[in-house]
PDB file of C-alpha atoms in Angstrom:
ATOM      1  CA  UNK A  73      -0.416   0.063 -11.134  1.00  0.00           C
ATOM      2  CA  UNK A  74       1.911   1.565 -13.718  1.00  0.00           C
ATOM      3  CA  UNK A  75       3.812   1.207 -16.471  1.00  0.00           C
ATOM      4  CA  UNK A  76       3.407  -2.932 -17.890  1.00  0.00           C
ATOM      5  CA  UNK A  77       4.732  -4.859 -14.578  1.00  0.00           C
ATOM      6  CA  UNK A  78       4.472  -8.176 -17.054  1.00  0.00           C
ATOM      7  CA  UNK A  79       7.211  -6.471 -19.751  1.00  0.00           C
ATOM      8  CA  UNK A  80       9.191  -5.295 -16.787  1.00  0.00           C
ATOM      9  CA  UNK A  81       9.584  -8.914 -15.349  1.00  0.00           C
ATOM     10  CA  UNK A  82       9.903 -10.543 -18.991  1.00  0.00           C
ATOM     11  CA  UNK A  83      12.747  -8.237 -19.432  1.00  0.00           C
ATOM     12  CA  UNK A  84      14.112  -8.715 -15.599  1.00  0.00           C
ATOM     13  CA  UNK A  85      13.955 -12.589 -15.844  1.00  0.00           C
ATOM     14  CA  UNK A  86      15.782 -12.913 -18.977  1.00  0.00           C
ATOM     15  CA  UNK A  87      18.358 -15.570 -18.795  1.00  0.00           C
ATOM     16  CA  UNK A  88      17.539 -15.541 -14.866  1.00  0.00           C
ATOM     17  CA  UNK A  89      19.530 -18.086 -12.478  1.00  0.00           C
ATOM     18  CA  UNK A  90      16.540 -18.826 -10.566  1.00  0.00           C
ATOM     19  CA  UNK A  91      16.224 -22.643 -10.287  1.00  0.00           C
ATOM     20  CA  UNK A  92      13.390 -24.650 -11.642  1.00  0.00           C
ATOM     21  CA  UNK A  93      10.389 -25.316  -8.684  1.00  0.00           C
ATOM     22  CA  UNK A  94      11.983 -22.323  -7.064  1.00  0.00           C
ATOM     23  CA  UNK A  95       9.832 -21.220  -4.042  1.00  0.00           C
ATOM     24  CA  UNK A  96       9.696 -17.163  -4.906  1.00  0.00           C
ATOM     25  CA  UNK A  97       8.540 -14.390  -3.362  1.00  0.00           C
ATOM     26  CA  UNK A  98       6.586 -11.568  -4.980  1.00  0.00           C
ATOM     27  CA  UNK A  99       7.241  -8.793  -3.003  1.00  0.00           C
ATOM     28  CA  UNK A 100       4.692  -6.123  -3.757  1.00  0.00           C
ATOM     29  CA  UNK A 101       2.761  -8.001  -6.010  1.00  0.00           C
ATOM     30  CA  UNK A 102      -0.320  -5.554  -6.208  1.00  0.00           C
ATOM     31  CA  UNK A 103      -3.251  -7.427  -7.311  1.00  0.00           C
ATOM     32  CA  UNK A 104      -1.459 -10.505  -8.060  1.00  0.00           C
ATOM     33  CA  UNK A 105      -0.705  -9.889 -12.170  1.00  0.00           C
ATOM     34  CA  UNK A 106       3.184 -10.812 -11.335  1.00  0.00           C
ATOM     35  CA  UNK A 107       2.669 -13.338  -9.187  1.00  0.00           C
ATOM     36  CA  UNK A 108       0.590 -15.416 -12.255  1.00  0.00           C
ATOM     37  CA  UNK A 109       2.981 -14.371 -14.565  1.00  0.00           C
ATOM     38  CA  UNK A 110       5.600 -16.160 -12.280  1.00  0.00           C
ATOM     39  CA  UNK A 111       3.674 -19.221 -11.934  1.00  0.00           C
ATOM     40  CA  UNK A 112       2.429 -19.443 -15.365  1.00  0.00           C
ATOM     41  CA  UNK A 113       5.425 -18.466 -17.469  1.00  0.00           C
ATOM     42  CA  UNK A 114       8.288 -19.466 -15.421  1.00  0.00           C
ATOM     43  CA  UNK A 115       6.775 -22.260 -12.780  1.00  0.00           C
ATOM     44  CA  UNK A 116       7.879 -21.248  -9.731  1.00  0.00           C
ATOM     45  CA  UNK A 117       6.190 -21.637  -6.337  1.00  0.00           C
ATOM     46  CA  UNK A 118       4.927 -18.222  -5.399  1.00  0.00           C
ATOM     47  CA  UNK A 119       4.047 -16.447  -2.519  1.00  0.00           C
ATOM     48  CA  UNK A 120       2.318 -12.998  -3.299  1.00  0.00           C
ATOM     49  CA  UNK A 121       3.349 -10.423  -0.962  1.00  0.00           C
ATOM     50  CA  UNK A 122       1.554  -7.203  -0.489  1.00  0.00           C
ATOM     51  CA  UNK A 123       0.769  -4.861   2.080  1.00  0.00           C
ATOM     52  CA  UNK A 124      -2.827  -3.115   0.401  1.00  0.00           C
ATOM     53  CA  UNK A 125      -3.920  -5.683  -1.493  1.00  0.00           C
ATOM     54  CA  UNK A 126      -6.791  -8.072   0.053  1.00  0.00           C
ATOM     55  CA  UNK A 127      -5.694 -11.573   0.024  1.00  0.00           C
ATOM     56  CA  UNK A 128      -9.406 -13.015  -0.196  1.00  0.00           C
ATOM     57  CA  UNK A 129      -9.750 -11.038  -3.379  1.00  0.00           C
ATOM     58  CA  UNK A 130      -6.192 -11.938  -4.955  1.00  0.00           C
ATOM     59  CA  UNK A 131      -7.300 -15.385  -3.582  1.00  0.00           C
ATOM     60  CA  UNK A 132     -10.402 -15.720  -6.358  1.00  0.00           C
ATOM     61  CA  UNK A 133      -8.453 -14.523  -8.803  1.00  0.00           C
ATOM     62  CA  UNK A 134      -5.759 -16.951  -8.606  1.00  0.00           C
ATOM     63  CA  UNK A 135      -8.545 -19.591  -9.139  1.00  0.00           C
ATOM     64  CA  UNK A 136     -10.050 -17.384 -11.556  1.00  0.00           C
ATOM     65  CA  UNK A 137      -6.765 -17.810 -13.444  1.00  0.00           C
ATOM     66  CA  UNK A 138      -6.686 -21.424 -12.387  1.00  0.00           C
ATOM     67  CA  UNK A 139      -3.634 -21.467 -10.371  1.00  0.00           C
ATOM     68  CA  UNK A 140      -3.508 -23.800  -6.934  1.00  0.00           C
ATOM     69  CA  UNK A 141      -3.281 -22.862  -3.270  1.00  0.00           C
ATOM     70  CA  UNK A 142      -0.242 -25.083  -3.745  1.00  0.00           C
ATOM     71  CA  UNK A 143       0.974 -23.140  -6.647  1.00  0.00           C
ATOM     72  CA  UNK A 144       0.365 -20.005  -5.419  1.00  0.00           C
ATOM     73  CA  UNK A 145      -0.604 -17.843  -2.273  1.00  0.00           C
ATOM     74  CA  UNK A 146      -1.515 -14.733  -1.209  1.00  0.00           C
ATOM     75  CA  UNK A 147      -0.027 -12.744   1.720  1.00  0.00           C
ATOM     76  CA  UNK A 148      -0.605  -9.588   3.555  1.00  0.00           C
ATOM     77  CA  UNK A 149       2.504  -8.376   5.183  1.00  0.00           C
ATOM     78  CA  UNK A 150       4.459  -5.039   5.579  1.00  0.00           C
ATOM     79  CA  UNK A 151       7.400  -5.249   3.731  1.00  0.00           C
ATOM     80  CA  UNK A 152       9.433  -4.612   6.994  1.00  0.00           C
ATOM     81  CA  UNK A 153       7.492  -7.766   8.993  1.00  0.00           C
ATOM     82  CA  UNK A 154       7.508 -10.581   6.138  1.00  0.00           C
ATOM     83  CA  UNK A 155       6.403 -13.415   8.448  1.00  0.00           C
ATOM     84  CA  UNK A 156       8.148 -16.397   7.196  1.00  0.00           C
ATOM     85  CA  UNK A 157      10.869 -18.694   8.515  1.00  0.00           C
ATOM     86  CA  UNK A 158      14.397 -18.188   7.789  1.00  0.00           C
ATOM     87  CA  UNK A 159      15.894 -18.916   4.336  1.00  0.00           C
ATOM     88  CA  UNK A 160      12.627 -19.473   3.227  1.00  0.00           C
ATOM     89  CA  UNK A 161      13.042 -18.605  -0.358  1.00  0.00           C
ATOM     90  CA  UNK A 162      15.040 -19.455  -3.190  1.00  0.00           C
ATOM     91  CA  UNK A 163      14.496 -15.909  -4.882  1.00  0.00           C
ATOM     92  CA  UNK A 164      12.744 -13.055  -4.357  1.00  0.00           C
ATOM     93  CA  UNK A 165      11.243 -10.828  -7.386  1.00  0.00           C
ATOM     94  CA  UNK A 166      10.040  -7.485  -6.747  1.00  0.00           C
ATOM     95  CA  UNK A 167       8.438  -5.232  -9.816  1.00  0.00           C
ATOM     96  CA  UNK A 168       8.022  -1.083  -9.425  1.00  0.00           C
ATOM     97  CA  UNK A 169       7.885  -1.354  -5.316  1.00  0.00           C
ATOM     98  CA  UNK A 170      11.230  -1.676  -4.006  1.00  0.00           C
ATOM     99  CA  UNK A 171      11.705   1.905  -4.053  1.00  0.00           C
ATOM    100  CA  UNK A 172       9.445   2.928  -1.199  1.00  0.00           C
ATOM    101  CA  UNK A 173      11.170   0.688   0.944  1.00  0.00           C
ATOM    102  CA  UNK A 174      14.798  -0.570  -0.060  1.00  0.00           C
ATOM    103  CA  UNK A 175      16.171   3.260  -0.158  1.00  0.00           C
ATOM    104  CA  UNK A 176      16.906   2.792   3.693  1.00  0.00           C
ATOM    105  CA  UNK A 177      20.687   1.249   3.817  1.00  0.00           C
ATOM    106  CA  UNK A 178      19.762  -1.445   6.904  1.00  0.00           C
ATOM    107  CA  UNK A 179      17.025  -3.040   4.870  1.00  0.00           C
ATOM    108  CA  UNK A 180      18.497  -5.565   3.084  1.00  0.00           C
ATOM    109  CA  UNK A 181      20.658  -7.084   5.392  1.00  0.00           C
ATOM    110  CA  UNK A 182      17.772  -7.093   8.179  1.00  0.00           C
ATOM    111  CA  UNK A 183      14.777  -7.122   6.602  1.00  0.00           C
ATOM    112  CA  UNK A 184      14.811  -8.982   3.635  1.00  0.00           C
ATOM    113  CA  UNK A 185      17.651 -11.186   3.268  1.00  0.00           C
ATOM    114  CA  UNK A 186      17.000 -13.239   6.658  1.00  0.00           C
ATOM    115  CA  UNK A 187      14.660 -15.135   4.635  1.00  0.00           C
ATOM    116  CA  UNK A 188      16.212 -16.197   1.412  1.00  0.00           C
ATOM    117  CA  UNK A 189      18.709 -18.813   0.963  1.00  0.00           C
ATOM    118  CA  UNK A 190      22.375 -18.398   0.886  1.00  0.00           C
ATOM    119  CA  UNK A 191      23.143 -18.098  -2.664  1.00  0.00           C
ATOM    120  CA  UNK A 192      19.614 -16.866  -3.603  1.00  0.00           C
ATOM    121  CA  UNK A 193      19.088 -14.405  -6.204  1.00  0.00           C
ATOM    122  CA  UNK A 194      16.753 -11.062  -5.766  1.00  0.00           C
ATOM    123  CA  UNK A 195      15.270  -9.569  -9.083  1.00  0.00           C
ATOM    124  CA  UNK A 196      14.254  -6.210  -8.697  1.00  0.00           C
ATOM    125  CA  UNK A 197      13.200  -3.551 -11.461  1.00  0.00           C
ATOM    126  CA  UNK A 198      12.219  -0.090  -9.814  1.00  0.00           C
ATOM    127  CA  UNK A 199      11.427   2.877 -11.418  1.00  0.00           C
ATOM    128  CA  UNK A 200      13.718   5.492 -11.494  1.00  0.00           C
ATOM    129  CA  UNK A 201      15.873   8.724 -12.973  1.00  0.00           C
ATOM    130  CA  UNK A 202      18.408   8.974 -15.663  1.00  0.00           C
ATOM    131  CA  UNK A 203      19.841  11.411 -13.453  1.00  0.00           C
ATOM    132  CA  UNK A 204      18.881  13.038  -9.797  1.00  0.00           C
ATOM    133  CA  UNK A 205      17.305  16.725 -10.093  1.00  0.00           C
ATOM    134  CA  UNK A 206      15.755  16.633  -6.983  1.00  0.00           C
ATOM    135  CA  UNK A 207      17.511  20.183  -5.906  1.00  0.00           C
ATOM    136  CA  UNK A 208      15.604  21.552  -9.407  1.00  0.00           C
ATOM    137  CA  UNK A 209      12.508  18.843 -10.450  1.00  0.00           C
ATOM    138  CA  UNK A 210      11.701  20.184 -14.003  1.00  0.00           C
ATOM    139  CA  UNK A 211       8.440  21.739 -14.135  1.00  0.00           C
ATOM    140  CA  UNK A 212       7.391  18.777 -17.106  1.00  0.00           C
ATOM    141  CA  UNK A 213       7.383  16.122 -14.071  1.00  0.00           C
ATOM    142  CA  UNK A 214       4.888  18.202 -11.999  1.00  0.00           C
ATOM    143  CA  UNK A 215       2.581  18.513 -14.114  1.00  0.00           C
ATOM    144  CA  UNK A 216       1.593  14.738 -12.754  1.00  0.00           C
ATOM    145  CA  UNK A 217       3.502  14.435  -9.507  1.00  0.00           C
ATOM    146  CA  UNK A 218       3.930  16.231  -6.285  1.00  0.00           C
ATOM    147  CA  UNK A 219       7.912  16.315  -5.136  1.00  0.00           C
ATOM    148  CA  UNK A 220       6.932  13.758  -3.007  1.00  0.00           C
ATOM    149  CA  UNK A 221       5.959  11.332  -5.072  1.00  0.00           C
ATOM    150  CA  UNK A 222       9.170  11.954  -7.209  1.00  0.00           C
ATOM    151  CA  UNK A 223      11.213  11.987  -3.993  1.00  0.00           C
ATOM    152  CA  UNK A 224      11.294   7.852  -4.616  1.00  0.00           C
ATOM    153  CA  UNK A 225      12.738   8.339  -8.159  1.00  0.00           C
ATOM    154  CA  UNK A 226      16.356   7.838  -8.252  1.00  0.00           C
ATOM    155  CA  UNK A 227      18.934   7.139 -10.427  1.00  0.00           C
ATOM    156  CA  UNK A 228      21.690   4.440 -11.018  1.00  0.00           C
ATOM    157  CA  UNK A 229      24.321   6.262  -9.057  1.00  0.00           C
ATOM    158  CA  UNK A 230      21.899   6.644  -5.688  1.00  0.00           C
ATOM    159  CA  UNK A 231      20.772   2.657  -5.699  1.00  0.00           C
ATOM    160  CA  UNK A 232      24.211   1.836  -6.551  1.00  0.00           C
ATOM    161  CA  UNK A 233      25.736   3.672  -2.764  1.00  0.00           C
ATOM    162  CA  UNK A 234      22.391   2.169  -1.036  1.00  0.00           C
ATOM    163  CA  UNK A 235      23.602  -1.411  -2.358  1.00  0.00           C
ATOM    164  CA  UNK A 236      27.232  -0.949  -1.425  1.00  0.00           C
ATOM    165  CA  UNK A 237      26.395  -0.550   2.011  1.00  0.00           C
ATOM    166  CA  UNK A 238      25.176  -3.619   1.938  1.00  0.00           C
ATOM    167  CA  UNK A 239      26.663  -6.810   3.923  1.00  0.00           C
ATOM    168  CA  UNK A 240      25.275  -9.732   2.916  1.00  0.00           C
ATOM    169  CA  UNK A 241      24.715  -9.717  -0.717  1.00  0.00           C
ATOM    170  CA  UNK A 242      26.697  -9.212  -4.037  1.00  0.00           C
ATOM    171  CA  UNK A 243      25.232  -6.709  -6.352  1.00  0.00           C
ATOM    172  CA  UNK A 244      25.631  -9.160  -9.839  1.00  0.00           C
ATOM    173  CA  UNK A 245      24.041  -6.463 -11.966  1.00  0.00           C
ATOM    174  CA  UNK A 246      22.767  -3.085 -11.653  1.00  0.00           C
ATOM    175  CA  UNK A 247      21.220  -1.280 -15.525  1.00  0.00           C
ATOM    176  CA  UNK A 248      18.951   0.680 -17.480  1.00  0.00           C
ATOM    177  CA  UNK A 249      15.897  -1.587 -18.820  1.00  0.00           C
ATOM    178  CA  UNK A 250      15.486  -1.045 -22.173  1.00  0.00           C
ATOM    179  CA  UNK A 251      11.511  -1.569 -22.517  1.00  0.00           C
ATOM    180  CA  UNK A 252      11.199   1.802 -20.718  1.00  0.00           C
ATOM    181  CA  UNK A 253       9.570   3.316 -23.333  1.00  0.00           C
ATOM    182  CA  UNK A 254       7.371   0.392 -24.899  1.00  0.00           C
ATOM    183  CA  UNK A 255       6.095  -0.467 -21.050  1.00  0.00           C
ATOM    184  CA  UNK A 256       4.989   3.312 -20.513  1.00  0.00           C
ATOM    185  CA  UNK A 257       3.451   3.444 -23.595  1.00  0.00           C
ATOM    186  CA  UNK A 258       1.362   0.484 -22.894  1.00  0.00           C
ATOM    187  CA  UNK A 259       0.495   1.892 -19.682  1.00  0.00           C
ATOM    188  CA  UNK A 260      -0.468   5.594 -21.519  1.00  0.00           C
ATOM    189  CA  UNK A 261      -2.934   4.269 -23.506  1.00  0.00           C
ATOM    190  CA  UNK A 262      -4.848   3.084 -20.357  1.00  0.00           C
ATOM    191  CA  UNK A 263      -8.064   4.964 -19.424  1.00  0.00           C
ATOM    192  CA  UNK A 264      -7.103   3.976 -16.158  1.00  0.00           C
ATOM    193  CA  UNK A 265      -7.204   7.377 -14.162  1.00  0.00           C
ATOM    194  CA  UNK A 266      -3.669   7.259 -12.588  1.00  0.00           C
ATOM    195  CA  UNK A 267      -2.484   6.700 -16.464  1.00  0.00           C
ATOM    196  CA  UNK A 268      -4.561   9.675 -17.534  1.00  0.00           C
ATOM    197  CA  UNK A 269      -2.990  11.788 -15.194  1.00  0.00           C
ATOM    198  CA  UNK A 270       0.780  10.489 -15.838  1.00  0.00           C
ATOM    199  CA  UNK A 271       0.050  11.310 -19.486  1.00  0.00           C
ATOM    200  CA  UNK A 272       0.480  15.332 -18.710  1.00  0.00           C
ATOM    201  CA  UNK A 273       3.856  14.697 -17.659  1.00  0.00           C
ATOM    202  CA  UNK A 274       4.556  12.422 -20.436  1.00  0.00           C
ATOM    203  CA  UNK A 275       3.496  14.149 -23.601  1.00  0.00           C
ATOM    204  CA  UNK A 276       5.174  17.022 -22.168  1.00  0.00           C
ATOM    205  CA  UNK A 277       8.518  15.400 -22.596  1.00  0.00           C
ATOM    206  CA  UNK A 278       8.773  14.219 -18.730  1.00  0.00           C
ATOM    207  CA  UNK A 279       9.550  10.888 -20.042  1.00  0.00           C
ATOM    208  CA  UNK A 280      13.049  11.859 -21.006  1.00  0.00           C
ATOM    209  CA  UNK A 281      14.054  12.086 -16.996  1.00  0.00           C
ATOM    210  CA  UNK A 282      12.779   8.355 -16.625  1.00  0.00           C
ATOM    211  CA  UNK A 283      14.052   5.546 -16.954  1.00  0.00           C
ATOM    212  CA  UNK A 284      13.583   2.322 -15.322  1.00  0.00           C
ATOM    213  CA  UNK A 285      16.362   0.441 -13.084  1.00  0.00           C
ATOM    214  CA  UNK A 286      17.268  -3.488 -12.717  1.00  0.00           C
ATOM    215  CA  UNK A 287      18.534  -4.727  -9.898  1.00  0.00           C
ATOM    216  CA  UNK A 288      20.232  -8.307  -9.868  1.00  0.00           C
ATOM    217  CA  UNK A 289      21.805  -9.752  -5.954  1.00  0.00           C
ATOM    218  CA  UNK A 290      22.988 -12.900  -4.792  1.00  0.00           C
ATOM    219  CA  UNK A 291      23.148 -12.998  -0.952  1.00  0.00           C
ATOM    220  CA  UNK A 292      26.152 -14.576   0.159  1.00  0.00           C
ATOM    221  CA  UNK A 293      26.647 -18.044   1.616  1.00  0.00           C
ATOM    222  CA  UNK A 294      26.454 -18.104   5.743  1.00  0.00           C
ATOM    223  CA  UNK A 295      30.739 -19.002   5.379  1.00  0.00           C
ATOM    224  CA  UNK A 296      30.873 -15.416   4.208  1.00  0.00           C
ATOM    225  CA  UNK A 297      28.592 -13.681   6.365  1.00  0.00           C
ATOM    226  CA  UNK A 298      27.355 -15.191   8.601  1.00  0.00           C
ATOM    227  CA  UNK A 299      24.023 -14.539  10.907  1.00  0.00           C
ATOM    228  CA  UNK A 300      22.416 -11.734  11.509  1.00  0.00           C
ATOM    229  CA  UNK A 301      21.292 -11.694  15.499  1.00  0.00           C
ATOM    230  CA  UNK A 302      17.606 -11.921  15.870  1.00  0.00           C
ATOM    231  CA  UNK A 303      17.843  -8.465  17.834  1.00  0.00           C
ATOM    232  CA  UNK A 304      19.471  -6.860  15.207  1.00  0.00           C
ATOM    233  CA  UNK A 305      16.620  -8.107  13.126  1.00  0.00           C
ATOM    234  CA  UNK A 306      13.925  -6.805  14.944  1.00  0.00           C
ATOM    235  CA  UNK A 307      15.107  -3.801  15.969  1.00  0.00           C
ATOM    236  CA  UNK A 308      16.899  -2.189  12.579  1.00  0.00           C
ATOM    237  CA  UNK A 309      13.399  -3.886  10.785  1.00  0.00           C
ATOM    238  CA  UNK A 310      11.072  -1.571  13.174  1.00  0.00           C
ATOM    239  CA  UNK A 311      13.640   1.881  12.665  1.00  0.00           C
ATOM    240  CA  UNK A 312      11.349   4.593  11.574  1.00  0.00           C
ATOM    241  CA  UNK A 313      13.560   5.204   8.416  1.00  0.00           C
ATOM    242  CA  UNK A 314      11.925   2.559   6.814  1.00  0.00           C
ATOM    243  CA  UNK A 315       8.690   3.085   5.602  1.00  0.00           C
ATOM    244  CA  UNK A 316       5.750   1.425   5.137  1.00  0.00           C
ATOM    245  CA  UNK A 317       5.404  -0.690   1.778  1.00  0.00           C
ATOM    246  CA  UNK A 318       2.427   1.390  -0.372  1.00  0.00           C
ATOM    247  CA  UNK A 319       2.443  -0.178  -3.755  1.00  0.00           C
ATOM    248  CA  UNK A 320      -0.475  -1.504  -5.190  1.00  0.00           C
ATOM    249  CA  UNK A 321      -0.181  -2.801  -8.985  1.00  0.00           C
TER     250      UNK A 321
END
């Protein structure tokens, strides 16, 4: 629930190496707008991933939106304990969520990239800072946030070290989106109440500290990597450094 998720991703995808009749995951897919948009505008084979969502409900709407079980399913899972088979996935897409849970170093390379395929792509757009100001948050950004809400904003630089420390992926592409400012508007003129509230921050001039980030990886091909144990797995996936995924679109 934010700023439009369906801009983000049209912006994200474009000219995308995902293959046709890819099977994708959605990771953090909310209520299940990106995971249509996936199916519907790009045809992949999607699995909707979400920790607070209720799959029964995302379920209906699905049909609602007349989309297959076979095109499309809903899953419950913590974003730590995806339950799926190794190099399941040809790609994995993840829109304003990755940031609550990718900031810890160890999660790529145990937690997530078990289950893609070597050479599979991850798409992820997060939002973000033009520049960290943690040590002095400018009084415009409280007005709608608490520092620890803001304490998963970062900027280029920060995701950029995170990514480096990462084993079994290249980092293809790492950039400021430019629909920044047309996908908050959207979400500003909401009456939704979260949007009413960001709008103190925002037409106080907060939005000049935001910015929203694109992430592009490849993971690597086993020849250059090679596997991760299954106790590694388990045990760097159930640290306490990484929290719990808690993004609802």
């Amino acid at each position: 629930m934010g700023p439009n998720p369906l801009k983000l991703n049209e912006e994200l995808l474009l000219n995308h190496r995902i293959p046709q009749n890819a099977v994708v995951m959605d990771l953090g897919s909310g209520q299940g707008l990106t995971s249509v948009f996936l199916v519907k505008e790009y045809g992949f084979r999607v699995y909707a991933v979400d920790l607070w969502s209720d799959p029964d409900e995302n379920r209906k709407f699905f049909e609602e939106m007349n989309l297959s079980p076979e095109q499309i399913t809903p899953v419950q899972a913590e974003a730590t304990q995806l339950p799926f088979e190794n190099e399941f996935f040809d790609a994995v897409v993840s829109t304003d969520s990755y940031n609550y849970f990718g900031y810890d170093p160890q999660y790529l390379d145990s937690c997530l990239l078990p289950f893609v395929k070597p050479n599979g792509y991850l798409y992820i757009v997060i939002p973000g800072m033009k520049k960290d100001c943690h040590h002095s948050i400018p009084p415009e950004l409280l007005l709608s946030w608490t520092p620890e809400q803001l304490d998963y904003l970062h900027d280029i630089e920060y995701w950029s070290k995170i990514l480096q420390q990462c084993r079994n992926a290249h980092c293809i592409s790492i950039y400021e989106m430019k629909s920044n400012e047309e996908c908050w508007n959207d979400w500003l003129a909401c009456e939704n109440e979260y949007a009413v509230n960001d709008r103190k921050s925002m037409n106080a001039g907060g939005g000049k500290y935001l910015n929203f980030i694109a992430i592009i990886l490849q993971k690597k091909t086993a020849l250059n990597n090679g596997p991760i144990p299954a106790e590694t797995v388990e045990q760097d996936c159930k640290s306490p450094k990484v929290k719990k995924l808690a993004k609802v679109q």
